[in-house]
Amino acid sequence: MVIDEGKGYKVKGEVYSVASEVLAEMDRLERISEPDGYRKVTIQVLCIESGELLKAYAYGKPIDQLKNADIRKKLAGEYLLEHSELYRSRN
């Protein structure tokens, strides 16, 4: 996800409930405390089954971090497993 206030489009995806320890591990994996790491933001999502608005965490990069980025795949409306398979940890 690119964090660019006021720009973007809706993306279909999945929301999971995780324990605080798992969320902490995800934060570490996404390197949220590193200058070039992802940022964790709170977003609103619409459950297409119930119509309920939910708050969820999402990880994204601020637009200024992506000037020389190697973007391998752009979303076409839905975040799929193939997108997550492109991710490689730096550790």
PDB file of C-alpha atoms in Angstrom:
ATOM      1  CA  MET A   1       0.000   0.000   0.000  1.00  0.00           C
ATOM      2  CA  VAL A   2       1.221   3.482  -0.849  1.00  0.00           C
ATOM      3  CA  ILE A   3       0.404   6.126   1.739  1.00  0.00           C
ATOM      4  CA  ASP A   4      -0.552   9.196  -0.288  1.00  0.00           C
ATOM      5  CA  GLU A   5      -3.202  11.217   1.549  1.00  0.00           C
ATOM      6  CA  GLY A   6      -6.341  11.844  -0.488  1.00  0.00           C
ATOM      7  CA  LYS A   7      -5.314   9.593  -3.376  1.00  0.00           C
ATOM      8  CA  GLY A   8      -5.980   5.964  -4.123  1.00  0.00           C
ATOM      9  CA  TYR A   9      -8.781   3.558  -4.763  1.00  0.00           C
ATOM     10  CA  LYS A  10     -10.691   0.781  -3.062  1.00  0.00           C
ATOM     11  CA  VAL A  11      -8.992  -2.601  -2.806  1.00  0.00           C
ATOM     12  CA  LYS A  12     -10.664  -5.880  -1.911  1.00  0.00           C
ATOM     13  CA  GLY A  13      -8.756  -7.942   0.630  1.00  0.00           C
ATOM     14  CA  GLU A  14      -9.025  -9.863   3.893  1.00  0.00           C
ATOM     15  CA  VAL A  15      -9.020  -8.788   7.552  1.00  0.00           C
ATOM     16  CA  TYR A  16      -7.695 -10.986  10.342  1.00  0.00           C
ATOM     17  CA  SER A  17      -7.889 -10.760  14.105  1.00  0.00           C
ATOM     18  CA  VAL A  18      -4.494 -11.510  15.655  1.00  0.00           C
ATOM     19  CA  ALA A  19      -3.058 -11.628  19.160  1.00  0.00           C
ATOM     20  CA  SER A  20      -0.930  -8.703  20.336  1.00  0.00           C
ATOM     21  CA  GLU A  21       2.217 -10.862  20.150  1.00  0.00           C
ATOM     22  CA  VAL A  22       1.502 -11.646  16.496  1.00  0.00           C
ATOM     23  CA  LEU A  23       0.905  -7.970  15.748  1.00  0.00           C
ATOM     24  CA  ALA A  24       4.245  -7.131  17.398  1.00  0.00           C
ATOM     25  CA  GLU A  25       5.958  -9.747  15.201  1.00  0.00           C
ATOM     26  CA  MET A  26       4.288  -8.274  12.103  1.00  0.00           C
ATOM     27  CA  ASP A  27       5.545  -4.825  13.143  1.00  0.00           C
ATOM     28  CA  ARG A  28       9.062  -6.257  13.377  1.00  0.00           C
ATOM     29  CA  LEU A  29       8.747  -7.973   9.997  1.00  0.00           C
ATOM     30  CA  GLU A  30       7.490  -4.754   8.378  1.00  0.00           C
ATOM     31  CA  ARG A  31      10.312  -2.827  10.104  1.00  0.00           C
ATOM     32  CA  ILE A  32       7.997  -0.044  11.289  1.00  0.00           C
ATOM     33  CA  SER A  33      10.660   1.508  13.532  1.00  0.00           C
ATOM     34  CA  GLU A  34      13.241   1.732  10.708  1.00  0.00           C
ATOM     35  CA  PRO A  35      13.500   4.937   8.613  1.00  0.00           C
ATOM     36  CA  ASP A  36      12.887   3.007   5.375  1.00  0.00           C
ATOM     37  CA  GLY A  37      10.419   0.504   6.859  1.00  0.00           C
ATOM     38  CA  TYR A  38       6.692   0.329   6.382  1.00  0.00           C
ATOM     39  CA  ARG A  39       4.327   2.505   8.409  1.00  0.00           C
ATOM     40  CA  LYS A  40       1.409   1.018  10.322  1.00  0.00           C
ATOM     41  CA  VAL A  41      -1.759   3.042   9.813  1.00  0.00           C
ATOM     42  CA  THR A  42      -5.345   2.608  10.940  1.00  0.00           C
ATOM     43  CA  ILE A  43      -7.854   2.429   8.100  1.00  0.00           C
ATOM     44  CA  GLN A  44     -11.589   1.900   7.839  1.00  0.00           C
ATOM     45  CA  VAL A  45     -12.733  -1.166   5.944  1.00  0.00           C
ATOM     46  CA  LEU A  46     -16.195  -2.171   4.867  1.00  0.00           C
ATOM     47  CA  CYS A  47     -17.210  -5.775   5.461  1.00  0.00           C
ATOM     48  CA  ILE A  48     -18.956  -6.786   2.234  1.00  0.00           C
ATOM     49  CA  GLU A  49     -20.830  -9.562   4.054  1.00  0.00           C
ATOM     50  CA  SER A  50     -22.333  -7.533   6.930  1.00  0.00           C
ATOM     51  CA  GLY A  51     -22.002  -3.944   5.708  1.00  0.00           C
ATOM     52  CA  GLU A  52     -20.227  -3.109   8.983  1.00  0.00           C
ATOM     53  CA  LEU A  53     -17.426  -0.527   9.030  1.00  0.00           C
ATOM     54  CA  LEU A  54     -14.362  -1.849  10.824  1.00  0.00           C
ATOM     55  CA  LYS A  55     -11.074  -0.317  11.890  1.00  0.00           C
ATOM     56  CA  ALA A  56      -8.010  -2.266  10.826  1.00  0.00           C
ATOM     57  CA  TYR A  57      -4.269  -1.835  10.717  1.00  0.00           C
ATOM     58  CA  ALA A  58      -2.555  -1.719   7.347  1.00  0.00           C
ATOM     59  CA  TYR A  59       1.109  -1.401   6.436  1.00  0.00           C
ATOM     60  CA  GLY A  60       2.219   0.976   3.722  1.00  0.00           C
ATOM     61  CA  LYS A  61       5.067   3.068   2.411  1.00  0.00           C
ATOM     62  CA  PRO A  62       4.896   6.854   2.264  1.00  0.00           C
ATOM     63  CA  ILE A  63       5.047   8.062  -1.340  1.00  0.00           C
ATOM     64  CA  ASP A  64       8.408   9.795  -0.768  1.00  0.00           C
ATOM     65  CA  GLN A  65      10.042   6.417   0.034  1.00  0.00           C
ATOM     66  CA  LEU A  66       9.059   5.011  -3.359  1.00  0.00           C
ATOM     67  CA  LYS A  67      10.842   7.382  -5.745  1.00  0.00           C
ATOM     68  CA  ASN A  68      13.446   4.772  -6.764  1.00  0.00           C
ATOM     69  CA  ALA A  69      11.521   1.671  -5.696  1.00  0.00           C
ATOM     70  CA  ASP A  70      11.427  -1.597  -7.594  1.00  0.00           C
ATOM     71  CA  ILE A  71       7.644  -1.987  -7.897  1.00  0.00           C
ATOM     72  CA  ARG A  72       7.057  -5.546  -9.074  1.00  0.00           C
ATOM     73  CA  LYS A  73       3.280  -5.690  -9.295  1.00  0.00           C
ATOM     74  CA  LYS A  74       0.468  -3.154  -9.132  1.00  0.00           C
ATOM     75  CA  LEU A  75      -2.874  -4.005  -7.599  1.00  0.00           C
ATOM     76  CA  ALA A  76      -5.824  -4.399  -9.922  1.00  0.00           C
ATOM     77  CA  GLY A  77      -8.570  -3.972  -7.329  1.00  0.00           C
ATOM     78  CA  GLU A  78      -7.879  -7.023  -5.150  1.00  0.00           C
ATOM     79  CA  TYR A  79      -4.964  -8.005  -2.906  1.00  0.00           C
ATOM     80  CA  LEU A  80      -4.258 -11.638  -3.717  1.00  0.00           C
ATOM     81  CA  LEU A  81      -1.939 -14.316  -2.363  1.00  0.00           C
ATOM     82  CA  GLU A  82       0.350 -13.752  -5.374  1.00  0.00           C
ATOM     83  CA  HIS A  83       1.024 -10.221  -4.086  1.00  0.00           C
ATOM     84  CA  SER A  84       2.144 -11.470  -0.676  1.00  0.00           C
ATOM     85  CA  GLU A  85       4.411 -14.057  -2.324  1.00  0.00           C
ATOM     86  CA  LEU A  86       6.465 -11.209  -3.845  1.00  0.00           C
ATOM     87  CA  TYR A  87       7.452 -10.021  -0.370  1.00  0.00           C
ATOM     88  CA  ARG A  88      10.942 -10.911   0.789  1.00  0.00           C
ATOM     89  CA  SER A  89      12.215 -10.130   4.263  1.00  0.00           C
ATOM     90  CA  ARG A  90      15.527  -8.265   4.505  1.00  0.00           C
ATOM     91  CA  ASN A  91      16.522 -10.269   7.577  1.00  0.00           C
TER      92      ASN A  91
END
